Amino acid sequence: MSENRIMEIDDFTAPELDIYARLSENQLLHYYEPEKGLFLAESPKVIDRALNAGYEPVSFLLEQKHITGEAADILKRCPDIPVYTSRPEVLAKLTGYQLTRGALCCMRRRDLPGVSEICRSARRIAVLENVMNPTNVGAIFRSAAALNMDAVLLTPGCSDPLYRRAIRVSMGTVFQIPWTYIGTKKEQWPRDGIRLLHEMGFRTAAMALSDNSVSIDDKNLMKEEKLAIILGTEGDGLAASTIADCDYTVKIPMSHGVDSLNVAAASAVAFWQLGQ
């Protein structure tokens, strides 16, 4: 590892640090427009999973102790990538927050696969409709990866899975499970999107409370060969048109007068039951 690429931070205004200190998530997304944008991966474990998935690093921002500590193996894998470093209090001043696990890596985004490509061999998939909270998106990805989902599809109204918080909450599982967007225009979801799922052989299950809801352990539902589990945004849930177009409306039985779970918690229950 070349020591020349390790740069001690002494100038907060250096343009190389803009991606860590002065650009928003949306600005990073369009940083190289019309080429692919950038995103930030946080913590050595998450960075390692991103590298394993083939994402290309641009630079690192590390606490000094991690150069020979937790991030040492990662840096060996990326011998020509710049490393910016300083003490924790200096990095906190630069970024505006205390780094989680003392490591950030700026990486290039990649072209997303098509819906048909990632669903071709899938048996169980999750579909997120307008889930706007990045914490919930990250938690759903973690559950999907752990509980037998083969892919995740998101409508355009969802929070970006490569936002820093979503990546961190997912523990890097956004790099381990295939995902892409379904319906690049608002009018393409739900009608065209659900039609595409049906054409690929999936039966669709809307997670929602209604008079027609079946229990999540319904025998016919459990027997479906290919199933798309559709979850809606926090608070409002799925759109009425989405529910109407689905083959099943599914509920998780509740007790103590509770009517529903947070979408991230509901996803874990649904994936566990229906991913069997």
Coordinates of C-alpha atoms in Angstrom, one line a residue:
M1 CA 0.0 0.0 0.0
S2 CA 1.5 3.3 -1.1
E3 CA 1.8 5.8 1.7
N4 CA 1.6 8.6 -0.8
R5 CA -2.1 8.1 -1.2
I6 CA -2.8 8.7 2.5
M7 CA -3.5 12.4 3.0
E8 CA -3.9 14.0 6.4
I9 CA -6.8 16.5 6.4
D10 CA -5.6 20.1 7.1
D11 CA -7.7 22.0 4.6
F12 CA -11.5 21.7 5.1
T13 CA -12.1 23.5 1.8
A14 CA -10.3 21.0 -0.4
P15 CA -12.6 20.1 -3.3
E16 CA -11.8 16.4 -2.9
L17 CA -13.7 16.5 0.4
D18 CA -16.9 18.0 -1.1
I19 CA -18.4 14.6 -1.5
Y20 CA -18.1 14.0 2.3
A21 CA -18.7 17.5 3.6
R22 CA -20.7 19.7 1.3
L23 CA -22.8 17.6 -1.1
S24 CA -26.3 16.3 -0.3
E25 CA -27.5 12.8 -1.1
N26 CA -29.3 14.1 -4.1
Q27 CA -26.3 16.0 -5.3
L28 CA -24.2 12.8 -5.0
L29 CA -26.8 10.9 -7.0
H30 CA -26.4 13.3 -9.9
Y31 CA -22.7 14.1 -9.4
Y32 CA -21.5 12.6 -12.7
E33 CA -24.7 13.1 -14.7
P34 CA -25.3 11.9 -17.3
E35 CA -22.9 9.2 -16.1
K36 CA -23.6 7.2 -12.9
G37 CA -23.7 9.2 -9.6
L38 CA -22.0 8.5 -6.3
F39 CA -23.0 7.2 -2.9
L40 CA -21.4 6.8 0.5
A41 CA -20.9 3.5 2.3
E42 CA -20.3 3.6 6.0
S43 CA -18.4 1.2 8.3
P44 CA -15.7 -1.3 7.3
K45 CA -18.3 -4.2 7.2
V46 CA -20.6 -2.4 4.8
I47 CA -17.8 -1.1 2.6
D48 CA -16.5 -4.7 2.4
R49 CA -19.9 -5.9 1.2
A50 CA -20.1 -3.2 -1.4
L51 CA -16.7 -4.1 -2.7
N52 CA -17.7 -7.8 -2.8
A53 CA -20.7 -6.8 -4.9
G54 CA -18.4 -5.1 -7.5
Y55 CA -18.9 -1.4 -6.6
E56 CA -16.0 0.8 -7.5
P57 CA -14.5 3.0 -4.8
V58 CA -13.5 6.6 -5.4
S59 CA -11.9 7.6 -2.1
F60 CA -12.0 6.8 1.6
L61 CA -12.4 9.0 4.7
L62 CA -11.1 7.2 7.8
E63 CA -10.1 7.8 11.4
Q64 CA -6.4 7.4 11.6
K65 CA -6.6 4.2 13.7
H66 CA -8.6 2.4 11.0
I67 CA -5.8 2.6 8.5
T68 CA -3.9 -0.2 10.3
G69 CA -7.0 -1.4 12.1
E70 CA -10.5 -2.5 10.9
A71 CA -10.1 -1.0 7.5
A72 CA -6.6 -2.4 6.8
D73 CA -7.8 -5.3 4.7
I74 CA -10.1 -3.1 2.7
L75 CA -7.3 -0.7 1.8
K76 CA -5.2 -3.6 0.6
R77 CA -7.9 -4.5 -1.8
C78 CA -7.9 -0.9 -3.2
P79 CA -4.2 0.0 -3.4
D80 CA -4.6 3.0 -5.7
I81 CA -7.6 4.7 -4.1
P82 CA -7.0 8.0 -2.1
V83 CA -7.4 7.9 1.6
Y84 CA -8.2 11.0 3.6
T85 CA -7.7 10.8 7.3
S86 CA -7.6 12.7 10.6
R87 CA -8.6 12.4 14.3
P88 CA -12.2 11.7 15.2
E89 CA -12.9 15.3 16.4
V90 CA -11.6 16.7 13.1
L91 CA -13.7 14.4 11.0
A92 CA -16.7 15.2 13.0
K93 CA -16.1 18.9 12.3
L94 CA -15.7 18.2 8.6
T95 CA -18.7 16.0 8.1
G96 CA -21.0 17.5 10.7
Y97 CA -21.5 14.2 12.5
Q98 CA -19.5 11.5 14.4
L99 CA -18.6 8.8 11.9
T100 CA -20.2 5.5 12.6
R101 CA -17.3 3.0 13.0
G102 CA -14.9 5.6 11.8
A103 CA -15.0 4.9 8.0
L104 CA -16.7 6.3 4.9
C105 CA -16.1 5.2 1.3
C106 CA -17.4 7.1 -1.7
M107 CA -18.4 4.7 -4.5
R108 CA -19.7 4.9 -8.0
R109 CA -23.2 3.8 -8.7
R110 CA -23.8 1.1 -11.3
D111 CA -26.5 0.6 -13.9
L112 CA -29.5 -1.2 -12.4
P113 CA -30.7 -4.5 -13.9
G114 CA -34.1 -4.9 -15.5
V115 CA -37.1 -6.3 -13.6
S116 CA -37.2 -9.4 -15.8
E117 CA -33.5 -10.0 -15.3
I118 CA -33.6 -10.2 -11.5
C119 CA -37.0 -11.9 -11.3
R120 CA -36.3 -14.6 -13.9
S121 CA -35.3 -17.3 -11.4
A122 CA -37.1 -15.8 -8.4
R123 CA -39.7 -17.5 -6.3
R124 CA -40.4 -14.9 -3.7
I125 CA -40.0 -11.1 -4.2
A126 CA -40.8 -8.0 -2.3
V127 CA -42.3 -4.9 -3.9
L128 CA -42.1 -1.6 -2.1
E129 CA -44.7 1.1 -3.0
N130 CA -43.6 4.6 -2.1
V131 CA -41.8 3.7 1.1
M132 CA -40.2 7.0 1.6
N133 CA -38.3 6.6 4.9
P134 CA -34.7 5.5 4.3
T135 CA -34.6 3.8 7.7
N136 CA -37.6 1.6 6.8
V137 CA -36.1 0.9 3.3
G138 CA -32.9 -0.3 4.9
A139 CA -34.6 -2.4 7.5
I140 CA -36.8 -4.1 4.8
F141 CA -33.8 -4.9 2.7
R142 CA -32.1 -6.5 5.7
S143 CA -35.2 -8.6 6.4
A144 CA -35.6 -9.5 2.7
A145 CA -32.0 -10.7 2.5
A146 CA -32.3 -12.7 5.8
L147 CA -35.7 -14.2 5.2
N148 CA -35.7 -15.8 1.8
M149 CA -36.7 -13.1 -0.6
D150 CA -35.0 -13.4 -4.0
A151 CA -35.2 -9.8 -5.1
V152 CA -36.6 -6.4 -4.1
L153 CA -38.5 -4.1 -6.5
L154 CA -39.2 -0.4 -5.7
T155 CA -41.6 2.1 -7.2
P156 CA -40.1 5.4 -8.2
G157 CA -41.6 7.1 -5.1
C158 CA -39.4 5.0 -2.7
S159 CA -36.4 6.3 -0.8
D160 CA -33.1 5.4 -2.6
P161 CA -31.6 2.2 -1.2
L162 CA -28.2 3.7 -1.7
Y163 CA -28.8 6.6 0.6
R164 CA -26.2 6.5 3.4
R165 CA -28.8 5.8 6.2
A166 CA -30.6 3.1 4.2
I167 CA -27.3 1.4 3.5
R168 CA -26.2 1.6 7.1
V169 CA -29.5 0.3 8.5
S170 CA -29.5 -2.6 6.0
M171 CA -26.0 -3.5 7.2
G172 CA -24.9 -3.6 3.6
T173 CA -27.5 -6.1 2.5
V174 CA -28.6 -3.7 -0.3
F175 CA -25.4 -5.0 -1.9
Q176 CA -26.3 -8.7 -1.4
I177 CA -29.9 -9.0 -2.7
P178 CA -30.8 -8.0 -6.3
W179 CA -33.0 -4.9 -6.6
T180 CA -34.2 -2.4 -9.2
Y181 CA -37.1 -0.1 -9.9
I182 CA -40.5 -1.2 -11.3
G183 CA -42.3 1.5 -13.3
T184 CA -40.0 4.5 -14.1
K185 CA -43.0 6.8 -14.5
K186 CA -45.9 7.3 -12.1
E187 CA -48.5 6.1 -14.5
Q188 CA -46.7 2.8 -14.9
W189 CA -47.6 1.7 -11.4
P190 CA -49.6 -0.1 -10.3
R191 CA -51.5 -1.2 -13.5
D192 CA -48.5 -1.8 -15.8
G193 CA -46.2 -3.0 -13.0
I194 CA -48.6 -5.6 -11.6
R195 CA -49.4 -6.7 -15.2
L196 CA -45.7 -7.3 -15.7
L197 CA -45.5 -9.3 -12.5
H198 CA -48.4 -11.5 -13.6
E199 CA -46.8 -12.0 -17.0
M200 CA -43.7 -13.3 -15.2
G201 CA -45.9 -15.8 -13.4
F202 CA -46.2 -14.1 -10.0
R203 CA -49.3 -14.0 -8.0
T204 CA -49.5 -10.7 -6.1
A205 CA -50.2 -10.3 -2.4
A206 CA -51.0 -6.8 -1.1
M207 CA -50.3 -6.3 2.6
A208 CA -53.3 -4.3 3.8
L209 CA -56.3 -4.4 6.1
S210 CA -59.6 -4.7 4.4
D211 CA -62.8 -6.7 4.6
N212 CA -61.4 -9.1 2.0
S213 CA -58.0 -9.7 3.7
V214 CA -56.9 -13.3 4.3
S215 CA -54.6 -14.2 7.1
I216 CA -50.9 -14.4 6.3
D217 CA -51.0 -18.2 7.0
D218 CA -53.8 -18.8 4.4
K219 CA -53.2 -22.2 2.9
N220 CA -53.8 -21.2 -0.7
L221 CA -51.5 -18.2 -0.3
M222 CA -48.8 -20.4 1.1
K223 CA -49.0 -22.8 -1.8
E224 CA -48.4 -20.2 -4.5
E225 CA -45.3 -21.2 -6.5
K226 CA -44.3 -17.6 -7.2
L227 CA -45.4 -14.7 -5.0
A228 CA -44.8 -11.0 -5.0
I229 CA -45.4 -9.4 -1.5
I230 CA -46.3 -5.8 -1.9
L231 CA -45.8 -3.3 1.0
G232 CA -47.0 0.3 1.1
T233 CA -45.8 3.5 2.5
E234 CA -45.8 4.4 6.2
G235 CA -49.2 5.7 7.5
D236 CA -51.3 5.5 4.3
G237 CA -50.3 2.0 3.3
L238 CA -51.0 0.8 -0.2
A239 CA -53.0 2.7 -2.8
A240 CA -56.6 1.5 -3.3
S241 CA -55.8 0.9 -7.0
T242 CA -52.9 -1.3 -6.0
I243 CA -54.9 -3.4 -3.7
A244 CA -57.7 -3.8 -6.3
D245 CA -55.2 -5.1 -8.9
C246 CA -53.6 -7.7 -6.6
D247 CA -54.6 -11.4 -6.4
Y248 CA -54.7 -11.4 -2.6
T249 CA -55.1 -8.9 0.2
V250 CA -53.2 -10.1 3.2
K251 CA -53.2 -9.2 6.9
I252 CA -51.1 -10.1 9.9
P253 CA -53.5 -11.0 12.8
M254 CA -53.1 -8.5 15.7
S255 CA -53.8 -8.6 19.4
H256 CA -54.4 -6.1 22.2
G257 CA -56.4 -3.8 19.9
V258 CA -53.3 -3.0 17.7
D259 CA -54.4 -2.5 14.1
S260 CA -51.1 -2.7 12.3
L261 CA -47.3 -2.8 12.4
N262 CA -44.7 -0.4 11.1
V263 CA -43.9 -1.4 7.5
A264 CA -40.4 -2.6 8.4
A265 CA -41.7 -4.9 11.2
A266 CA -44.6 -6.1 9.0
S267 CA -42.1 -7.0 6.2
A268 CA -40.1 -9.2 8.5
V269 CA -43.3 -11.1 9.6
A270 CA -44.5 -11.4 6.0
F271 CA -41.1 -12.6 4.7
W272 CA -40.7 -15.2 7.4
Q273 CA -44.2 -16.6 6.9
L274 CA -44.4 -16.4 3.1
G275 CA -40.7 -17.1 2.3
Q276 CA -41.0 -20.7 3.4

